[in-house]
Structure formats: C-alpha cells, structure tokens
C-alpha cells in the first residue's frame, strides 16, 4: 500500500479507442494539460478520489506500439519502463480487439501491473460482437473489465477493481502473466502479432455473422473517393465557415454593444473626472478599446468554429480529410497529418501551430508550423467578407453580388491552401531538405460526437487559451496605436509621418501607407485591422473628421455604405480591395501565433522564417497583380 495513500495510474492505448473518454470519466474537471518535460508532446494529467484514496492519472500519448519510432511512442514506453506508475490501464477497442492486443502484449513485456479496459462495449454489441471478458482475462493473466465510457457504464466497477488491486499487498503475486521478457528485445515480434490474433479470434464472437465495419466502408467509398472526396471536403469547409461567420454575427454584436457601445463611454466619462485627458485617452481609447475589439470580434467565431471542428474530429471525418490530402502533402515534401493542423488553422493559426504536435518528424513538423499561416484564420475572415461585399460583389448585377462575394472569399481560402502546398514544397527542397516520412493512418469508426465534452474541450483547451494570449498582445498594441495618433512632431502626428513614408511602397503593392501602417501596428490581432484602417483614414482626410471618434480611437462605420465612403475618400479602388484580400492572406502571422511558434520550436530562427516567408510572398504577389492590373487598365 502506498504510504501516502496516493497512487499513480498510467493510461495507455491505441488512438481512437476512447482513451480520452475514459480519462475524462475518471477525472471530470480535475485535470490540466501541459507538456512532458523537455518535449512538445501534450501531457494530460488529472486526479480523482475513490473511497479514502487519491489517484493521479497520467494520460500517455496514444500509440500503436512501444517501439520508439516516434516521440509519442518513446514517451509512453519510457514512462511505463520507469516504474513510476503503480498501475497501467490499457484501453482497447472492443470492435477492433485484434489490432489493440498487440500493444497490450508489448506492455505486458515490461510490467505485470496491468489492467485491460475493453472499451466501446456498447458499439461491439450494436455490431453483433460478443467479447468473452473472462476468457480474455484467463488468456492474458491480468484483470480485464468491459466499459462504455461515453455513457459511464463499467466505470464504477473499474474504480472498485483498481482500489482493490492497489490496496492488496500481494495484488500482483498471483499474476499468471507469462509475457514478461527481456526489456532490451524488440517489442514488434512476429510471435506477438500471432498471439494477439489467436487470442482475439478465441474471445470475440460475431453473433450476426456480418462485417461490423460494412457501414463505415460504404460511407468511406464516398468520403474518400477520388470523385467525391474533394468536393465534399470543400463543401463541408464552406458550411463550417458559413455557420461560423453567420452565427458569430449576433454574439459579436452583443459583446460589442456591451464592451464598446456601453462600457467604453461609461469608463471614459468616469475616469475623465479623476484622470488627465491624455491618461484617460491612453488607457481607455488605446489599451481598453483595442482589447474590447479583440474580445468581441475574436471570441464568438472561435467559440463556434472549434466545437464544429471537434465534432467533425469526434465523428471520425477529419482522419478521412488527412487520407484524402496525404498524397498532395507527400508530393510537396510534407506530412499527411498536416491536413489536420491546416484545418485547425482555419479557426486560429496559433491553435494550428500547437496541433502540429501530432506530427512525429521534426522536419515535417517545422514545415507544418511555418506554413500554417496560409490557413485563413477567423481573425481575417471579417476583412475578406467586408471587402468582397463592398468592392467585388458590386461589380456584377445585384442579384449575383452575394454569390460572387462568397465565391471570392472561398477562392482566397483555397488559394491559401495552394500557397501552403507551394511553400511546403519550397521549404522541403531548400532549408528543410529530407525524406518524406511514412505514417500509419487508422480510419476510426464513425461515432456520434459527445457534445458536452466537445464544448468543454473546445472552449477551455482551445478558445479561452488562444483568446487570453491575443488579449495580452492586443492591450499594448492599443497603447501604441493611441500614441502614434496623438504624439506630434512639428504639428504632424507620428502616424501621419509613418503613412507618408510608407505610401510609396504601398502604391507599388497596389495598397497605400495607411494599410501598411495598420498591419504593422495591428500585428497583435488581425481583428483590429479594419477599425484601425478606418481610424487612420479619418485622421489623414480632414473632410472625414466628423465620421471618426477622435485621434487614436478605433471605430466601425454604421453601415457598409459609410465604410465604402470612407475607404473611397481615402483613395481606394477595386485594385486596392483585391490586393488587400491577397495581402490579408499573405502577410506575417499575428503576434499570438508568432509567440506560439517560438514556444513550440524554441528557435528565434524559425520564428523569423515563419514571419518573413509569407510577407515576402505577399509583397511579390501584390506587386505582380498591381503591375498587371495597371498595364491592362
């Protein structure tokens, strides 16, 4: 018995066995996520109490084998070998027991302290499969229990079993395990594979006599087909983005009403009575307003996109996306799993960078990190939609304007994917040369998503963490914006000096100095680019002064017509809008993403490359488009 009455449990298993569901069923909200010491692989750890004992459960990376061919496998193997856990729970999929038993037998080679959790027993029953748990326990010589962790079935019995085993001093002395071998030998022996197959055939019985995965295969013939696979992917992407954009309008407006329309003037009025005007402007017009814009514009889309993304992930569709795109990524010298990190980047590039941890190869992970910025994140969608609606949709008949605007925005997103492939190909043949690694991609069975867990995971692990980082960078950006618009040299604000200095480069790129300055000072968050552009335009065009809210005070116009009026008065043309849509796609990542890249790579060099590569491409593409446009104009 543990002298402190606290026990450590390692949770192991193949991917897609419901291991995370078992972990969540044990720990509830008593969990946190970090990295393994010296590693970038995610580490989930949680606690639970049962009777009079405390248990700490370590969720090991999902792995198919203990052979250290990847960082995940190395971590799982080394942790079990270390002897740190008092018990190792191995989670297996009842519907695919044969392939899962190989890992069980490998773990039994290094420790006898194993309990086999045969999960997804409800799915096995639904597919006509019967697993003889008693026979399975006899053949392996270890305790075995069946669960359906999604509904909580079997979890109480599992806790009772764990408690009994760990509180019995000779709990393992009668183990019949015959698989402990020399730890130095290879785990992947032909004997283990044959043994796993033999045991599975002996204990799993098909009562219906039908293939339990026949339905999944029928769906896969459509979703992974060469004819329908890509159109369905594009359609689903468009649907998710449409739901995100339309659905976020209402909560964004609600937050804006609270934080900008109501709380902002209240704070300014009340602070103005106790603070000097310049300090009130610095704190409220600068720091607070920038932060309020970021929260109101950034939070709702992420709170919608990430749950939708996780639902597709839980349903089992995203591995099919990786399967469809793997040949293209392989040809570009990248890893097939980059399809998943690319998809995550459409919600937020910082989250997409963190998601690259699933890629084993350091070289290919770097490629995925550097090129994730080409996924058009939710912070850039408002800019794309606004410009497409005002400038692109208006060049066609009114009945076609909405459709043309949507096609233009979707085209920019697909162009970003094209640039991702191109830049991956370029990096794999220059700075990051190397062989393309192979990987085993298991297509998990289709399962109904767990909505409550999806919402929790999406909001806590993704949305709020990314939002907090954005707010941390947005606050000083607001201060800089206010200072540039209020500090003067010879009667001219610093912002106007900068705009005049950048106008030449802006003209060359089909843009202007206002746009370039807005992107420089709005590096912390793409969400504040348009409000910053409007504020700077009003600053330098005197006749627009009555439409603004004051120097350094970001704002949105009351209507699309007023927005267009301000932009046209600032010298905008269709070329300006088209090139800004391109530059919005092809420019440096926001500071939140750059910080995340540095945290993930630990390298100033690769963080700098990640910033410069899209910026150079943006300059080349916009300059080329502007030159051709003016030539034919």
PDB file of C-alpha atoms in Angstrom, residues 386-387 391 481 485 493 495-496 499-500 503 511-519 521 528-557 562-573 576 580:
ATOM      1  CA  UNK A 386     -16.242  43.115 -45.914  1.00  0.00           C
ATOM      2  CA  UNK A 387     -14.027  43.825 -48.926  1.00  0.00           C
ATOM      3  CA  UNK A 391     -15.905  46.031 -53.819  1.00  0.00           C
ATOM      4  CA  UNK A 481      -1.964  52.999 -31.800  1.00  0.00           C
ATOM      5  CA  UNK A 485      -2.107  59.138 -33.451  1.00  0.00           C
ATOM      6  CA  UNK A 493       1.297  63.078 -35.806  1.00  0.00           C
ATOM      7  CA  UNK A 495       1.031  58.128 -37.647  1.00  0.00           C
ATOM      8  CA  UNK A 496       0.937  60.654 -40.489  1.00  0.00           C
ATOM      9  CA  UNK A 499       1.872  56.857 -43.551  1.00  0.00           C
ATOM     10  CA  UNK A 500       3.720  59.338 -45.771  1.00  0.00           C
ATOM     11  CA  UNK A 503       2.883  55.425 -49.271  1.00  0.00           C
ATOM     12  CA  UNK A 511      -2.199  49.355 -51.464  1.00  0.00           C
ATOM     13  CA  UNK A 512      -1.348  52.548 -49.534  1.00  0.00           C
ATOM     14  CA  UNK A 513       0.577  53.736 -46.487  1.00  0.00           C
ATOM     15  CA  UNK A 514      -2.499  53.600 -44.252  1.00  0.00           C
ATOM     16  CA  UNK A 515      -2.997  49.884 -44.921  1.00  0.00           C
ATOM     17  CA  UNK A 516       0.673  49.037 -44.356  1.00  0.00           C
ATOM     18  CA  UNK A 517       0.780  51.007 -41.091  1.00  0.00           C
ATOM     19  CA  UNK A 518      -2.443  49.338 -39.934  1.00  0.00           C
ATOM     20  CA  UNK A 519      -0.886  45.920 -40.486  1.00  0.00           C
ATOM     21  CA  UNK A 521       0.553  48.230 -35.552  1.00  0.00           C
ATOM     22  CA  UNK A 528      -8.479  45.242 -35.366  1.00  0.00           C
ATOM     23  CA  UNK A 529      -7.113  45.865 -38.883  1.00  0.00           C
ATOM     24  CA  UNK A 530     -10.297  47.339 -40.398  1.00  0.00           C
ATOM     25  CA  UNK A 531     -11.141  49.561 -37.380  1.00  0.00           C
ATOM     26  CA  UNK A 532      -7.525  50.776 -37.451  1.00  0.00           C
ATOM     27  CA  UNK A 533      -7.666  51.488 -41.203  1.00  0.00           C
ATOM     28  CA  UNK A 534     -10.892  53.471 -40.791  1.00  0.00           C
ATOM     29  CA  UNK A 535      -9.452  55.455 -37.886  1.00  0.00           C
ATOM     30  CA  UNK A 536      -6.212  56.253 -39.779  1.00  0.00           C
ATOM     31  CA  UNK A 537      -8.141  57.218 -42.933  1.00  0.00           C
ATOM     32  CA  UNK A 538     -10.276  59.687 -40.999  1.00  0.00           C
ATOM     33  CA  UNK A 539      -7.074  61.010 -39.382  1.00  0.00           C
ATOM     34  CA  UNK A 540      -5.433  61.930 -42.713  1.00  0.00           C
ATOM     35  CA  UNK A 541      -8.543  63.000 -44.671  1.00  0.00           C
ATOM     36  CA  UNK A 542      -9.824  66.200 -42.960  1.00  0.00           C
ATOM     37  CA  UNK A 543     -13.258  66.170 -44.639  1.00  0.00           C
ATOM     38  CA  UNK A 544     -13.991  62.821 -42.954  1.00  0.00           C
ATOM     39  CA  UNK A 545     -13.310  64.104 -39.444  1.00  0.00           C
ATOM     40  CA  UNK A 546     -16.979  64.157 -38.448  1.00  0.00           C
ATOM     41  CA  UNK A 547     -17.255  60.408 -39.186  1.00  0.00           C
ATOM     42  CA  UNK A 548     -14.481  59.498 -36.761  1.00  0.00           C
ATOM     43  CA  UNK A 549     -14.400  59.158 -32.989  1.00  0.00           C
ATOM     44  CA  UNK A 550     -11.158  61.002 -32.303  1.00  0.00           C
ATOM     45  CA  UNK A 551      -7.426  60.525 -32.826  1.00  0.00           C
ATOM     46  CA  UNK A 552      -6.382  57.008 -31.884  1.00  0.00           C
ATOM     47  CA  UNK A 553      -9.969  55.848 -31.322  1.00  0.00           C
ATOM     48  CA  UNK A 554     -10.777  52.787 -33.447  1.00  0.00           C
ATOM     49  CA  UNK A 555     -14.330  52.526 -34.752  1.00  0.00           C
ATOM     50  CA  UNK A 556     -16.625  50.733 -37.180  1.00  0.00           C
ATOM     51  CA  UNK A 557     -18.908  52.608 -39.548  1.00  0.00           C
ATOM     52  CA  UNK A 562     -20.440  54.624 -44.913  1.00  0.00           C
ATOM     53  CA  UNK A 563     -17.492  52.231 -44.763  1.00  0.00           C
ATOM     54  CA  UNK A 564     -17.155  52.352 -48.546  1.00  0.00           C
ATOM     55  CA  UNK A 565     -17.494  56.140 -48.482  1.00  0.00           C
ATOM     56  CA  UNK A 566     -14.583  56.430 -46.045  1.00  0.00           C
ATOM     57  CA  UNK A 567     -12.390  53.996 -47.973  1.00  0.00           C
ATOM     58  CA  UNK A 568     -13.089  55.572 -51.381  1.00  0.00           C
ATOM     59  CA  UNK A 569     -12.344  59.013 -49.913  1.00  0.00           C
ATOM     60  CA  UNK A 570      -9.024  57.518 -48.795  1.00  0.00           C
ATOM     61  CA  UNK A 571      -8.172  56.638 -52.411  1.00  0.00           C
ATOM     62  CA  UNK A 572      -9.363  53.039 -52.523  1.00  0.00           C
ATOM     63  CA  UNK A 573     -10.174  51.303 -55.822  1.00  0.00           C
ATOM     64  CA  UNK A 576      -6.845  48.164 -53.505  1.00  0.00           C
ATOM     65  CA  UNK A 580      -5.720  43.785 -49.579  1.00  0.00           C
TER      66      UNK A 580
END
